Amino acid sequence: MKTVKKKSKWKHVVYLILALAMLVYALPMISFNPGAGFVSLFGIVWSAFAFLVIGAHLHFILGVNEEKQRALDAVRRAKVREWELKWQEDGKRGHSL
């Protein structure tokens, strides 16, 4: 389980670096002048989206929700155990008929 999380974090680090590189490359070329109209609007929306992507990857990399993820994993394990018990009980009932 730990190696999967590490691989997953590396993937997010790569995506973060790519998003930052795109932003650094594109920001000087985007016109934010008020008279530019649609071009200016596109630049603002594109930049906002890039910052959202960067923020999402940082959020995951920093592990802000690790406690929440642990709680969800515990619930998931409990449900699997419950399904296994129910499956075993159904199997026993089928054999007794």
PDB file of C-alpha atoms in Angstrom:
ATOM      1  CA  MET A   1       0.000   0.000   0.000  1.00  0.00           C
ATOM      2  CA  LYS A   2       2.844   2.383   0.821  1.00  0.00           C
ATOM      3  CA  THR A   3       4.592   1.884  -2.549  1.00  0.00           C
ATOM      4  CA  VAL A   4       1.373   2.667  -4.393  1.00  0.00           C
ATOM      5  CA  LYS A   5       1.069   5.954  -2.493  1.00  0.00           C
ATOM      6  CA  LYS A   6       4.705   6.830  -3.242  1.00  0.00           C
ATOM      7  CA  LYS A   7       4.232   6.136  -6.959  1.00  0.00           C
ATOM      8  CA  SER A   8       1.067   8.176  -6.864  1.00  0.00           C
ATOM      9  CA  LYS A   9       2.851  11.082  -5.179  1.00  0.00           C
ATOM     10  CA  TRP A  10       5.613  11.014  -7.795  1.00  0.00           C
ATOM     11  CA  LYS A  11       2.977  11.228 -10.494  1.00  0.00           C
ATOM     12  CA  HIS A  12       1.519  14.302  -8.822  1.00  0.00           C
ATOM     13  CA  VAL A  13       4.975  15.867  -8.471  1.00  0.00           C
ATOM     14  CA  VAL A  14       5.580  15.430 -12.208  1.00  0.00           C
ATOM     15  CA  TYR A  15       2.183  16.907 -13.053  1.00  0.00           C
ATOM     16  CA  LEU A  16       2.825  19.811 -10.694  1.00  0.00           C
ATOM     17  CA  ILE A  17       6.156  20.564 -12.352  1.00  0.00           C
ATOM     18  CA  LEU A  18       4.535  20.396 -15.798  1.00  0.00           C
ATOM     19  CA  ALA A  19       1.720  22.741 -14.759  1.00  0.00           C
ATOM     20  CA  LEU A  20       4.198  25.197 -13.242  1.00  0.00           C
ATOM     21  CA  ALA A  21       6.330  25.079 -16.392  1.00  0.00           C
ATOM     22  CA  MET A  22       3.293  25.773 -18.577  1.00  0.00           C
ATOM     23  CA  LEU A  23       2.302  28.691 -16.369  1.00  0.00           C
ATOM     24  CA  VAL A  24       5.811  30.183 -16.286  1.00  0.00           C
ATOM     25  CA  TYR A  25       6.057  29.843 -20.068  1.00  0.00           C
ATOM     26  CA  ALA A  26       2.607  31.243 -20.847  1.00  0.00           C
ATOM     27  CA  LEU A  27       2.192  34.082 -18.335  1.00  0.00           C
ATOM     28  CA  PRO A  28       4.535  36.523 -20.121  1.00  0.00           C
ATOM     29  CA  MET A  29       2.696  35.892 -23.395  1.00  0.00           C
ATOM     30  CA  ILE A  30      -0.832  36.380 -22.061  1.00  0.00           C
ATOM     31  CA  SER A  31      -2.273  39.866 -22.426  1.00  0.00           C
ATOM     32  CA  PHE A  32      -4.020  41.089 -19.287  1.00  0.00           C
ATOM     33  CA  ASN A  33      -4.769  44.548 -20.702  1.00  0.00           C
ATOM     34  CA  PRO A  34      -8.345  45.690 -20.022  1.00  0.00           C
ATOM     35  CA  GLY A  35      -8.886  46.639 -23.683  1.00  0.00           C
ATOM     36  CA  ALA A  36      -7.927  43.225 -25.011  1.00  0.00           C
ATOM     37  CA  GLY A  37     -11.473  41.849 -24.536  1.00  0.00           C
ATOM     38  CA  PHE A  38     -11.775  38.128 -25.220  1.00  0.00           C
ATOM     39  CA  VAL A  39      -8.009  37.618 -25.206  1.00  0.00           C
ATOM     40  CA  SER A  40      -7.752  39.112 -21.739  1.00  0.00           C
ATOM     41  CA  LEU A  41     -10.698  37.051 -20.474  1.00  0.00           C
ATOM     42  CA  PHE A  42      -9.159  33.874 -21.890  1.00  0.00           C
ATOM     43  CA  GLY A  43      -5.831  34.690 -20.213  1.00  0.00           C
ATOM     44  CA  ILE A  44      -7.490  35.201 -16.844  1.00  0.00           C
ATOM     45  CA  VAL A  45      -9.549  31.998 -17.076  1.00  0.00           C
ATOM     46  CA  TRP A  46      -6.563  29.953 -18.310  1.00  0.00           C
ATOM     47  CA  SER A  47      -4.352  31.287 -15.510  1.00  0.00           C
ATOM     48  CA  ALA A  48      -7.024  30.596 -12.893  1.00  0.00           C
ATOM     49  CA  PHE A  49      -7.389  27.034 -14.165  1.00  0.00           C
ATOM     50  CA  ALA A  50      -3.604  26.527 -14.104  1.00  0.00           C
ATOM     51  CA  PHE A  51      -3.439  27.785 -10.507  1.00  0.00           C
ATOM     52  CA  LEU A  52      -6.298  25.438  -9.590  1.00  0.00           C
ATOM     53  CA  VAL A  53      -4.414  22.470 -11.051  1.00  0.00           C
ATOM     54  CA  ILE A  54      -1.240  23.495  -9.232  1.00  0.00           C
ATOM     55  CA  GLY A  55      -3.134  23.920  -5.971  1.00  0.00           C
ATOM     56  CA  ALA A  56      -4.797  20.518  -6.296  1.00  0.00           C
ATOM     57  CA  HIS A  57      -1.483  18.763  -6.834  1.00  0.00           C
ATOM     58  CA  LEU A  58       0.137  20.621  -3.937  1.00  0.00           C
ATOM     59  CA  HIS A  59      -2.807  19.676  -1.738  1.00  0.00           C
ATOM     60  CA  PHE A  60      -2.314  16.008  -2.572  1.00  0.00           C
ATOM     61  CA  ILE A  61       1.489  16.069  -2.295  1.00  0.00           C
ATOM     62  CA  LEU A  62       1.454  17.768   1.094  1.00  0.00           C
ATOM     63  CA  GLY A  63      -1.017  15.165   2.355  1.00  0.00           C
ATOM     64  CA  VAL A  64      -3.475  17.619   3.851  1.00  0.00           C
ATOM     65  CA  ASN A  65      -6.189  14.974   3.891  1.00  0.00           C
ATOM     66  CA  GLU A  66      -4.133  11.994   5.108  1.00  0.00           C
ATOM     67  CA  GLU A  67      -6.207  11.693   8.297  1.00  0.00           C
ATOM     68  CA  LYS A  68      -9.405  11.816   6.278  1.00  0.00           C
ATOM     69  CA  GLN A  69      -7.982   9.228   3.869  1.00  0.00           C
ATOM     70  CA  ARG A  70      -7.118   6.922   6.771  1.00  0.00           C
ATOM     71  CA  ALA A  71     -10.681   7.204   8.066  1.00  0.00           C
ATOM     72  CA  LEU A  72     -12.075   6.413   4.611  1.00  0.00           C
ATOM     73  CA  ASP A  73      -9.738   3.433   4.309  1.00  0.00           C
ATOM     74  CA  ALA A  74     -10.960   2.141   7.683  1.00  0.00           C
ATOM     75  CA  VAL A  75     -14.589   2.446   6.548  1.00  0.00           C
ATOM     76  CA  ARG A  76     -13.735   0.694   3.292  1.00  0.00           C
ATOM     77  CA  ARG A  77     -12.048  -2.179   5.143  1.00  0.00           C
ATOM     78  CA  ALA A  78     -15.051  -2.507   7.478  1.00  0.00           C
ATOM     79  CA  LYS A  79     -17.423  -2.714   4.510  1.00  0.00           C
ATOM     80  CA  VAL A  80     -15.280  -5.371   2.855  1.00  0.00           C
ATOM     81  CA  ARG A  81     -15.291  -7.413   6.072  1.00  0.00           C
ATOM     82  CA  GLU A  82     -19.066  -7.008   6.308  1.00  0.00           C
ATOM     83  CA  TRP A  83     -19.519  -8.169   2.693  1.00  0.00           C
ATOM     84  CA  GLU A  84     -17.227 -11.147   3.286  1.00  0.00           C
ATOM     85  CA  LEU A  85     -19.207 -12.197   6.363  1.00  0.00           C
ATOM     86  CA  LYS A  86     -22.475 -11.820   4.490  1.00  0.00           C
ATOM     87  CA  TRP A  87     -21.077 -13.829   1.576  1.00  0.00           C
ATOM     88  CA  GLN A  88     -19.907 -16.580   3.933  1.00  0.00           C
ATOM     89  CA  GLU A  89     -23.304 -16.681   5.644  1.00  0.00           C
ATOM     90  CA  ASP A  90     -25.067 -16.886   2.282  1.00  0.00           C
ATOM     91  CA  GLY A  91     -22.715 -19.704   1.262  1.00  0.00           C
ATOM     92  CA  LYS A  92     -23.451 -21.649   4.451  1.00  0.00           C
ATOM     93  CA  ARG A  93     -27.201 -21.247   3.963  1.00  0.00           C
ATOM     94  CA  GLY A  94     -26.922 -22.562   0.407  1.00  0.00           C
ATOM     95  CA  HIS A  95     -25.141 -25.699   1.598  1.00  0.00           C
ATOM     96  CA  SER A  96     -27.663 -26.415   4.367  1.00  0.00           C
ATOM     97  CA  LEU A  97     -30.654 -26.372   2.022  1.00  0.00           C
TER      98      LEU A  97
END
